[in-house]
Amino acid sequence: MESEADLQAMAENMDMRPVSFKTPAFMTMIGKMPSFNFVHPLPALVELRARTESGVIVRKDFDLDDDEYGNRPIDLKHVEKIASGLYERPDTPIQQIQLAVPDDIDGTPTYDWKRFNTVSPGVEFGMLTVYQGTPMHIENGQHTLEALAKVWDRVKGATYGEDLDKQKVLTATAAPIQVLVQSNRDEVTRMFVIAGMTKPISPALMTALDQSSYANKFGTQVGRRARLLVDEPDRLVYLRTAAREEALYSTAHMRGFTTATLIGFKDRTPDARESNVRKALEELAGPTGNLNDQLEKIIEEMVEVLDYAYDRIPGWKELRRSPDGSGMSPKQFRAGYLHGSPAGLYVIGGALGAARFTEISLHDVVDALAELPWGRSEGKIKKVDGRDQMQHPLFDGTLLRFEKVIAQNGDVTWTPTTAGGARTNYEAATEAVLRKLAKDSDFKALAYQTTLVHLGLRSSGRRGRPRKAATE
């Protein structure tokens, strides 16, 4: 047995402070900054985050006048979106969470590292000890951490059912953690800015990536199956938003088109679009129906209708059916027809949405749409305020306008240019189409007030277009 003097000598060389946590980790150097990488069980991570009274995993909004580290404000809607996704699929891998700790507090070290061995040059394996009271500021992953806590708090006390199944998965889940030892506040924020300066994901790619969204899945799956988009390669673009060269439409454009056939233009925010699509599916499926099964039915229906339209609507029917076949190229189509633009495509979607709502045959409406003037150059000269002006017979001022060009020799040409892809333009164009079609008694319901309200072109109980919802 050790003598009292030996025990005292040993104690003098040991840090007897309470430990916040202790874990095997890999240590690397990022320049002169130590970095520790490890995994932490999700329940323990949430518990660690909850110890705010001891300064563990601190998250503060950035403040110019504050000496402590700060981060961007938490977006609660973003947190809720991540939490919903994790709750639905708890088997989703968790992104790495970065935490920054100071090297010391008033000269007292905040952590201890005991090396076991060297794995490779610059990489050590050992035991990391972080002492109680050490502030661990969130460098990156603040929304993920909040979402994890939200989901775990929801399922941790479950004793039966679906929540219990999810609890078991999350109990066995570990989150990857990186602890950076950095005492300089400005350096912590600099690292966040550089690391967080990721290129935004284009709406088209986001539509293709996030198939948990009913709206996204609707647009993407129709685009992947309809002959209009699959007869030639590269007609459906998803890695960028704009359609160029051999592309026709992006997945984001197809989402706008397909959701218009279901909810009209009630998609002024992403949340509103998803909520309204879900409500529409719930109404179609009934109280005992499955939303995914109903969505699949709607996808199949819209693919069939789009294939029908592909063979009949001007511009689409002139497109070549294979890369080596005769016919119009996608680039030529976009240059010559108004529905080569997203705005024109949405007008067709809105008309089909009106047909679905009024229970008029979608095929009959497609046939009627095929009789309309979709060509960009289909204009007639009219007198406007005493001057000649070229005007499109249906879409002037909404989908396009004509610009007058006078050559040096005095020759006058009229060049069609887009009127812009603003919502107000394609909504006005849709209403013009519906009123045009409604002149046929078989289609008069397309222009009823109730139909316009359903499409979001009118608000129930008041005149004019619906007010634009505030976006955050």
Coordinates of C-alpha atoms in Angstrom, one line a residue:
M1 CA 0.0 0.0 0.0
E2 CA 1.2 3.5 -0.9
S3 CA 2.4 5.7 2.0
E4 CA 0.5 8.9 2.8
A5 CA 3.5 10.9 1.4
D6 CA 3.3 8.9 -1.8
L7 CA -0.4 9.5 -2.2
Q8 CA 0.0 13.2 -1.5
A9 CA 2.8 13.4 -4.1
M10 CA 0.6 11.6 -6.6
A11 CA -2.4 13.9 -5.9
E12 CA -0.2 17.0 -6.4
N13 CA 0.5 15.9 -9.9
M14 CA -3.1 15.1 -10.7
D15 CA -5.9 17.4 -11.8
M16 CA -8.7 16.7 -9.3
R17 CA -11.3 19.0 -10.9
P18 CA -14.7 17.5 -11.8
V19 CA -14.8 16.2 -15.3
S20 CA -17.4 17.3 -17.8
F21 CA -16.7 14.3 -20.1
K22 CA -13.9 12.0 -21.0
T23 CA -13.7 10.2 -24.4
P24 CA -11.3 8.4 -26.7
A25 CA -10.4 10.7 -29.6
F26 CA -8.1 11.4 -32.4
M27 CA -6.0 14.6 -32.1
T28 CA -4.7 16.5 -35.1
M29 CA -3.1 19.9 -35.5
I30 CA -4.7 22.5 -37.8
G31 CA -1.8 24.8 -38.2
K32 CA -1.0 25.5 -34.5
M33 CA -4.5 24.8 -33.3
P34 CA -5.2 21.4 -31.7
S35 CA -8.3 19.6 -33.0
F36 CA -10.0 16.5 -31.3
N37 CA -12.3 14.3 -33.3
F38 CA -14.6 11.7 -31.7
V39 CA -18.2 10.4 -31.6
H40 CA -20.6 11.0 -28.7
P41 CA -23.8 9.1 -28.0
L42 CA -26.8 11.2 -29.0
P43 CA -28.5 11.1 -25.6
A44 CA -25.3 12.0 -23.8
L45 CA -24.7 14.9 -26.3
V46 CA -28.2 16.3 -25.6
E47 CA -27.6 16.0 -21.9
L48 CA -24.2 17.8 -22.3
R49 CA -25.9 20.5 -24.2
A50 CA -28.5 20.9 -21.4
R51 CA -25.9 21.8 -18.8
T52 CA -26.1 25.5 -19.5
E53 CA -25.6 26.4 -15.9
S54 CA -22.1 25.1 -16.0
G55 CA -21.3 26.7 -19.3
V56 CA -21.3 23.6 -21.5
I57 CA -22.1 24.0 -25.2
V58 CA -22.9 27.7 -25.1
R59 CA -24.6 29.2 -28.1
K60 CA -24.9 33.0 -28.3
D61 CA -26.0 35.3 -31.1
F62 CA -23.1 37.4 -32.5
D63 CA -22.7 40.8 -30.9
L64 CA -20.0 43.3 -32.0
D65 CA -19.6 44.5 -28.4
D66 CA -19.4 41.1 -26.7
D67 CA -16.1 39.5 -25.8
E68 CA -17.6 36.0 -26.0
Y69 CA -17.9 34.0 -29.2
G70 CA -21.1 34.5 -31.2
N71 CA -22.9 32.8 -34.0
R72 CA -25.7 33.6 -36.5
P73 CA -29.2 33.7 -35.1
I74 CA -31.1 30.4 -34.8
D75 CA -33.7 29.9 -37.5
L76 CA -36.5 28.1 -35.6
K77 CA -38.2 27.1 -38.9
H78 CA -35.0 25.5 -40.1
V79 CA -34.6 23.7 -36.7
E80 CA -38.1 22.4 -37.0
K81 CA -37.5 21.2 -40.6
I82 CA -34.4 19.2 -39.5
A83 CA -36.2 17.8 -36.5
S84 CA -39.1 16.7 -38.6
G85 CA -36.8 14.9 -41.0
L86 CA -34.9 13.2 -38.2
Y87 CA -38.1 12.2 -36.5
E88 CA -39.5 10.7 -39.7
R89 CA -36.2 8.9 -40.5
P90 CA -34.1 8.6 -37.3
D91 CA -31.7 6.4 -39.3
T92 CA -30.4 9.5 -41.1
P93 CA -26.7 10.2 -40.5
I94 CA -25.9 13.2 -38.4
Q95 CA -23.6 15.9 -39.7
Q96 CA -20.5 16.8 -37.7
I97 CA -20.9 19.3 -34.9
Q98 CA -17.9 21.6 -34.3
L99 CA -17.3 23.1 -30.9
A100 CA -14.7 25.6 -29.9
V101 CA -13.1 25.7 -26.4
P102 CA -10.5 28.1 -25.0
D103 CA -7.1 26.8 -24.1
D104 CA -7.4 27.9 -20.5
I105 CA -9.5 30.0 -18.1
D106 CA -7.5 32.4 -16.0
G107 CA -4.4 30.3 -16.6
T108 CA -6.0 27.0 -15.7
P109 CA -6.1 24.4 -18.5
T110 CA -9.6 23.5 -19.8
Y111 CA -8.7 20.0 -21.0
D112 CA -6.2 17.2 -20.8
W113 CA -4.8 15.0 -23.5
K114 CA -3.2 11.6 -22.9
R115 CA -1.7 10.1 -26.0
F116 CA -1.9 6.4 -26.4
N117 CA -0.1 6.1 -29.8
T118 CA 0.6 7.8 -33.1
V119 CA -1.8 6.5 -35.8
S120 CA 0.0 8.3 -38.7
P121 CA 2.1 11.4 -39.1
G122 CA 0.1 14.3 -37.5
V123 CA -2.6 12.0 -36.0
E124 CA -2.6 10.8 -32.4
F125 CA -5.0 8.5 -30.6
G126 CA -5.6 9.0 -27.0
M127 CA -8.0 10.1 -24.2
L128 CA -9.5 13.6 -24.2
T129 CA -10.7 15.0 -20.8
V130 CA -12.7 18.2 -20.7
Y131 CA -13.1 19.7 -17.3
Q132 CA -16.4 20.9 -15.8
G133 CA -17.1 24.6 -16.4
T134 CA -15.3 24.7 -19.7
P135 CA -17.4 26.8 -22.1
M136 CA -17.8 24.9 -25.4
H137 CA -19.1 27.3 -28.0
I138 CA -20.9 26.0 -31.1
E139 CA -18.7 26.7 -34.1
N140 CA -20.9 24.9 -36.6
G141 CA -24.0 22.7 -36.5
Q142 CA -26.1 24.8 -34.2
H143 CA -29.3 24.0 -36.0
T144 CA -28.5 20.3 -36.0
L145 CA -27.8 20.3 -32.3
E146 CA -31.1 22.1 -31.5
A147 CA -33.0 19.7 -33.7
L148 CA -31.4 16.6 -32.1
A149 CA -32.4 17.9 -28.7
K150 CA -36.0 18.5 -29.9
V151 CA -36.3 15.0 -31.3
W152 CA -34.7 13.3 -28.3
D153 CA -36.9 15.2 -25.8
R154 CA -39.9 14.0 -27.8
V155 CA -39.1 10.3 -27.8
K156 CA -36.9 9.7 -24.7
G157 CA -39.8 8.8 -22.3
A158 CA -41.7 6.6 -24.8
T159 CA -42.7 3.1 -23.6
Y160 CA -44.6 1.8 -26.6
G161 CA -45.4 2.4 -30.3
E162 CA -43.6 4.4 -32.9
D163 CA -41.9 6.7 -30.5
L164 CA -40.3 3.8 -28.7
D165 CA -39.0 2.4 -32.0
K166 CA -37.4 5.8 -32.8
Q167 CA -36.0 6.0 -29.3
K168 CA -34.2 2.7 -29.7
V169 CA -32.6 3.9 -33.0
L170 CA -31.5 7.3 -31.5
T171 CA -30.2 5.6 -28.3
A172 CA -27.8 3.6 -30.5
T173 CA -26.8 6.7 -32.5
A174 CA -23.6 8.7 -32.1
A175 CA -22.9 12.1 -33.4
P176 CA -19.5 13.1 -34.8
I177 CA -17.9 15.9 -32.9
Q178 CA -14.9 18.1 -33.5
V179 CA -13.5 20.1 -30.7
L180 CA -11.2 23.0 -31.7
V181 CA -9.0 24.6 -29.1
Q182 CA -9.1 28.3 -29.8
S183 CA -9.1 31.1 -27.4
N184 CA -9.2 34.0 -29.9
R185 CA -12.8 35.1 -30.4
D186 CA -12.1 36.7 -33.7
E187 CA -10.4 33.6 -35.0
V188 CA -13.4 31.5 -34.0
T189 CA -15.8 33.7 -35.9
R190 CA -13.4 33.9 -38.9
M191 CA -13.4 30.1 -39.1
F192 CA -17.2 30.0 -39.0
V193 CA -17.4 32.5 -41.9
I194 CA -15.0 30.6 -44.0
A195 CA -16.4 27.2 -43.2
G196 CA -20.0 28.4 -43.5
M197 CA -19.4 30.1 -46.8
T198 CA -20.8 27.2 -48.8
K199 CA -22.4 27.8 -52.2
P200 CA -26.1 27.9 -51.9
I201 CA -27.8 24.8 -53.4
S202 CA -29.8 25.8 -56.5
P203 CA -33.6 25.4 -56.3
A204 CA -33.5 22.8 -59.0
L205 CA -31.0 20.6 -57.2
M206 CA -32.7 21.1 -53.9
T207 CA -35.9 19.9 -55.5
A208 CA -34.2 16.8 -56.8
L209 CA -32.3 16.1 -53.5
D210 CA -35.1 16.6 -51.0
Q211 CA -37.6 13.8 -52.0
S212 CA -39.1 13.9 -48.5
S213 CA -41.1 16.9 -49.7
Y214 CA -44.4 16.0 -51.5
A215 CA -44.1 19.0 -53.7
N216 CA -40.5 18.2 -54.7
K217 CA -41.3 14.5 -55.3
F218 CA -44.3 15.4 -57.4
G219 CA -42.3 17.7 -59.8
T220 CA -39.2 15.5 -59.9
Q221 CA -41.0 12.2 -60.6
V222 CA -43.2 13.7 -63.3
G223 CA -40.1 15.1 -64.9
R224 CA -38.3 11.7 -64.8
R225 CA -41.2 9.8 -66.4
A226 CA -42.9 12.1 -68.9
R227 CA -41.9 11.6 -72.5
L228 CA -41.5 15.4 -72.9
L229 CA -38.5 15.2 -70.6
V230 CA -37.1 11.7 -71.3
D231 CA -37.3 11.4 -75.2
E232 CA -33.9 12.9 -75.3
P233 CA -31.1 13.0 -72.7
D234 CA -30.5 16.2 -70.7
R235 CA -34.0 17.7 -71.2
L236 CA -34.6 17.7 -67.4
V237 CA -31.9 19.7 -65.7
Y238 CA -31.3 19.6 -61.9
L239 CA -27.7 20.7 -61.3
R240 CA -28.6 24.2 -62.2
T241 CA -31.8 26.3 -62.3
A242 CA -31.7 27.7 -65.9
A243 CA -32.4 25.5 -68.9
R244 CA -29.8 25.9 -71.6
E245 CA -28.7 24.1 -74.8
E246 CA -30.5 20.7 -74.9
A247 CA -32.4 21.2 -71.7
L248 CA -36.1 22.0 -71.5
Y249 CA -37.0 22.6 -67.9
S250 CA -35.4 22.2 -64.5
T251 CA -36.8 20.1 -61.6
A252 CA -37.8 23.3 -59.9
H253 CA -39.8 24.4 -63.0
M254 CA -41.5 21.0 -63.1
R255 CA -42.3 21.4 -59.4
G256 CA -44.0 24.7 -60.2
F257 CA -45.9 23.2 -63.1
T258 CA -47.1 20.1 -61.3
T259 CA -48.1 21.8 -58.0
A260 CA -50.1 24.3 -60.1
T261 CA -52.2 21.4 -61.4
L262 CA -53.0 20.5 -57.8
I263 CA -53.0 23.7 -55.7
G264 CA -52.8 26.5 -58.3
F265 CA -50.5 29.3 -57.3
K266 CA -50.8 28.9 -53.6
D267 CA -47.0 28.5 -53.3
R268 CA -45.9 31.9 -52.3
T269 CA -43.5 30.5 -49.7
P270 CA -41.9 27.0 -49.6
D271 CA -43.8 26.3 -46.3
A272 CA -47.1 27.4 -47.9
R273 CA -46.5 25.3 -51.0
E274 CA -45.7 22.1 -49.0
S275 CA -48.6 22.6 -46.6
N276 CA -51.1 23.2 -49.4
V277 CA -49.9 20.2 -51.4
R278 CA -50.2 18.0 -48.3
K279 CA -53.7 19.3 -47.6
A280 CA -54.7 18.5 -51.2
L281 CA -53.4 15.0 -51.0
E282 CA -55.2 14.5 -47.7
E283 CA -58.5 15.5 -49.2
L284 CA -57.9 13.2 -52.2
A285 CA -56.8 10.3 -50.0
G286 CA -59.6 10.6 -47.5
P287 CA -59.4 9.8 -43.8
T288 CA -58.0 6.3 -44.2
G289 CA -55.9 6.9 -47.3
N290 CA -52.1 6.8 -47.6
L291 CA -50.6 10.1 -48.8
N292 CA -47.7 8.5 -50.6
D293 CA -50.0 6.1 -52.5
Q294 CA -52.2 9.1 -53.4
L295 CA -49.2 11.1 -54.6
E296 CA -48.1 8.2 -56.8
K297 CA -51.6 8.2 -58.4
I298 CA -51.4 11.9 -59.1
I299 CA -47.9 11.5 -60.5
E300 CA -49.1 8.7 -62.9
E301 CA -52.1 10.9 -63.9
M302 CA -50.0 13.9 -64.6
V303 CA -47.4 11.9 -66.6
E304 CA -50.2 10.6 -68.8
V305 CA -51.7 14.0 -69.3
L306 CA -48.3 15.5 -70.1
D307 CA -47.6 12.8 -72.6
Y308 CA -51.0 13.6 -74.2
A309 CA -50.1 17.3 -74.3
Y310 CA -46.7 16.5 -75.7
D311 CA -48.3 15.2 -78.9
R312 CA -50.8 18.1 -79.3
I313 CA -49.6 21.5 -78.0
P314 CA -47.7 23.6 -80.5
G315 CA -44.0 23.7 -79.9
W316 CA -44.0 20.5 -77.9
K317 CA -45.4 18.4 -80.7
E318 CA -42.7 19.8 -83.1
L319 CA -39.9 18.7 -80.8
R320 CA -37.8 15.8 -82.1
R321 CA -38.4 12.5 -80.3
S322 CA -34.7 11.4 -80.2
P323 CA -31.3 12.9 -80.5
D324 CA -30.8 11.8 -84.1
G325 CA -34.4 12.3 -85.2
S326 CA -36.0 15.1 -87.2
G327 CA -37.8 18.0 -85.6
M328 CA -37.2 21.0 -83.5
S329 CA -34.3 21.1 -80.9
P330 CA -35.0 22.2 -77.3
K331 CA -33.0 25.4 -78.0
Q332 CA -35.1 26.2 -81.1
F333 CA -38.3 25.5 -79.1
R334 CA -37.3 27.8 -76.3
A335 CA -36.6 30.6 -78.8
G336 CA -39.8 30.2 -80.6
Y337 CA -42.5 29.4 -78.0
L338 CA -43.8 31.1 -74.9
H339 CA -44.1 27.9 -72.9
G340 CA -40.4 27.4 -73.5
S341 CA -40.0 29.7 -70.4
P342 CA -41.0 28.6 -66.9
A343 CA -43.7 31.3 -66.8
G344 CA -45.4 29.9 -69.9
L345 CA -45.1 26.3 -68.5
Y346 CA -46.8 27.5 -65.2
V347 CA -49.7 29.0 -67.3
I348 CA -50.4 25.5 -68.7
G349 CA -50.2 24.0 -65.2
G350 CA -52.6 26.6 -63.9
A351 CA -55.1 25.8 -66.6
L352 CA -54.9 22.1 -65.9
G353 CA -55.3 22.9 -62.2
A354 CA -58.6 24.7 -63.0
A355 CA -59.7 21.7 -65.0
R356 CA -59.0 19.3 -62.2
F357 CA -60.8 21.6 -59.7
T358 CA -63.9 21.9 -61.9
E359 CA -63.8 18.2 -62.9
I360 CA -63.5 19.1 -66.6
S361 CA -61.6 16.5 -68.7
L362 CA -57.9 17.4 -68.6
H363 CA -57.6 16.0 -72.1
D364 CA -60.3 18.3 -73.4
V365 CA -58.5 21.3 -71.8
V366 CA -55.2 20.2 -73.4
D367 CA -57.0 20.1 -76.8
A368 CA -58.3 23.6 -76.2
L369 CA -54.9 24.9 -75.1
A370 CA -53.5 23.5 -78.3
E371 CA -55.7 26.0 -80.2
L372 CA -54.2 29.0 -78.5
P373 CA -51.4 31.2 -79.9
W374 CA -48.2 30.0 -78.1
G375 CA -45.7 31.3 -80.7
R376 CA -43.5 34.2 -79.6
S377 CA -43.8 36.0 -82.9
E378 CA -47.6 35.7 -83.2
G379 CA -48.4 39.4 -83.1
K380 CA -50.5 42.0 -84.9
I381 CA -50.0 45.7 -85.3
K382 CA -52.6 47.8 -83.5
K383 CA -53.0 51.5 -82.8
V384 CA -52.1 52.4 -79.2
D385 CA -52.5 56.0 -78.2
G386 CA -52.3 56.9 -81.9
R387 CA -49.1 54.9 -82.6
D388 CA -48.5 51.6 -84.2
Q389 CA -47.7 48.8 -81.7
M390 CA -47.2 45.1 -82.2
Q391 CA -49.2 43.1 -79.7
H392 CA -49.5 39.4 -79.0
P393 CA -53.2 38.3 -79.4
L394 CA -53.3 36.7 -75.9
F395 CA -50.2 37.2 -73.9
D396 CA -49.1 40.8 -74.6
G397 CA -47.8 42.4 -71.4
T398 CA -47.8 39.2 -69.5
L399 CA -45.5 36.6 -71.1
L400 CA -44.0 38.9 -73.7
R401 CA -44.0 42.3 -75.3
F402 CA -42.7 43.6 -78.6
E403 CA -39.9 46.2 -78.9
K404 CA -39.8 48.5 -82.0
V405 CA -36.4 48.6 -83.8
I406 CA -35.8 51.1 -86.6
A407 CA -32.9 50.4 -88.9
Q408 CA -30.8 53.1 -90.5
N409 CA -32.6 52.7 -93.7
G410 CA -35.9 53.3 -91.9
D411 CA -37.1 49.7 -91.9
V412 CA -39.1 48.8 -88.8
T413 CA -38.9 45.4 -87.1
W414 CA -40.7 44.2 -84.0
T415 CA -38.7 42.0 -81.7
P416 CA -40.5 39.9 -79.1
T417 CA -38.9 40.0 -75.7
T418 CA -40.0 38.4 -72.4
A419 CA -42.2 40.4 -70.1
G420 CA -40.4 38.8 -67.2
G421 CA -41.0 35.7 -65.1
A422 CA -42.7 37.5 -62.2
R423 CA -45.6 35.8 -60.5
T424 CA -47.9 38.6 -61.4
N425 CA -47.2 38.1 -65.1
Y426 CA -47.9 34.4 -65.3
E427 CA -50.8 34.6 -62.9
A428 CA -52.4 37.3 -65.2
A429 CA -51.6 35.2 -68.3
T430 CA -53.3 32.2 -66.7
E431 CA -56.4 34.2 -66.0
A432 CA -56.4 35.4 -69.6
V433 CA -56.2 31.8 -70.8
L434 CA -59.1 30.7 -68.5
R435 CA -61.3 33.6 -69.7
K436 CA -60.5 32.7 -73.3
L437 CA -61.4 29.1 -72.8
A438 CA -64.5 29.9 -70.8
K439 CA -66.1 31.5 -73.9
D440 CA -66.8 27.9 -74.8
S441 CA -69.9 26.9 -72.7
D442 CA -68.3 23.5 -71.9
F443 CA -65.4 25.4 -70.2
K444 CA -67.3 28.3 -68.5
A445 CA -66.6 26.9 -65.0
L446 CA -62.9 27.5 -65.6
A447 CA -63.4 31.2 -65.0
Y448 CA -65.8 31.0 -62.1
Q449 CA -64.9 33.0 -59.0
T450 CA -64.6 29.8 -57.0
T451 CA -62.1 28.4 -59.5
L452 CA -60.0 31.6 -59.4
V453 CA -60.1 31.5 -55.6
H454 CA -58.9 27.8 -55.7
L455 CA -56.0 28.8 -57.9
G456 CA -55.0 31.7 -55.7
L457 CA -55.9 34.2 -58.3
R458 CA -58.6 35.7 -56.1
S459 CA -59.1 35.9 -52.4
S460 CA -62.5 34.8 -51.0
G461 CA -64.5 37.6 -49.7
R462 CA -62.5 40.5 -51.2
R463 CA -61.7 41.9 -54.6
G464 CA -58.4 41.8 -56.4
R465 CA -55.4 39.4 -56.2
P466 CA -54.5 37.8 -52.9
R467 CA -52.0 39.7 -50.8
K468 CA -48.5 38.4 -51.0
A469 CA -47.6 36.5 -47.9
A470 CA -44.7 37.9 -45.9
T471 CA -41.5 35.9 -46.2
E472 CA -38.8 35.5 -43.7

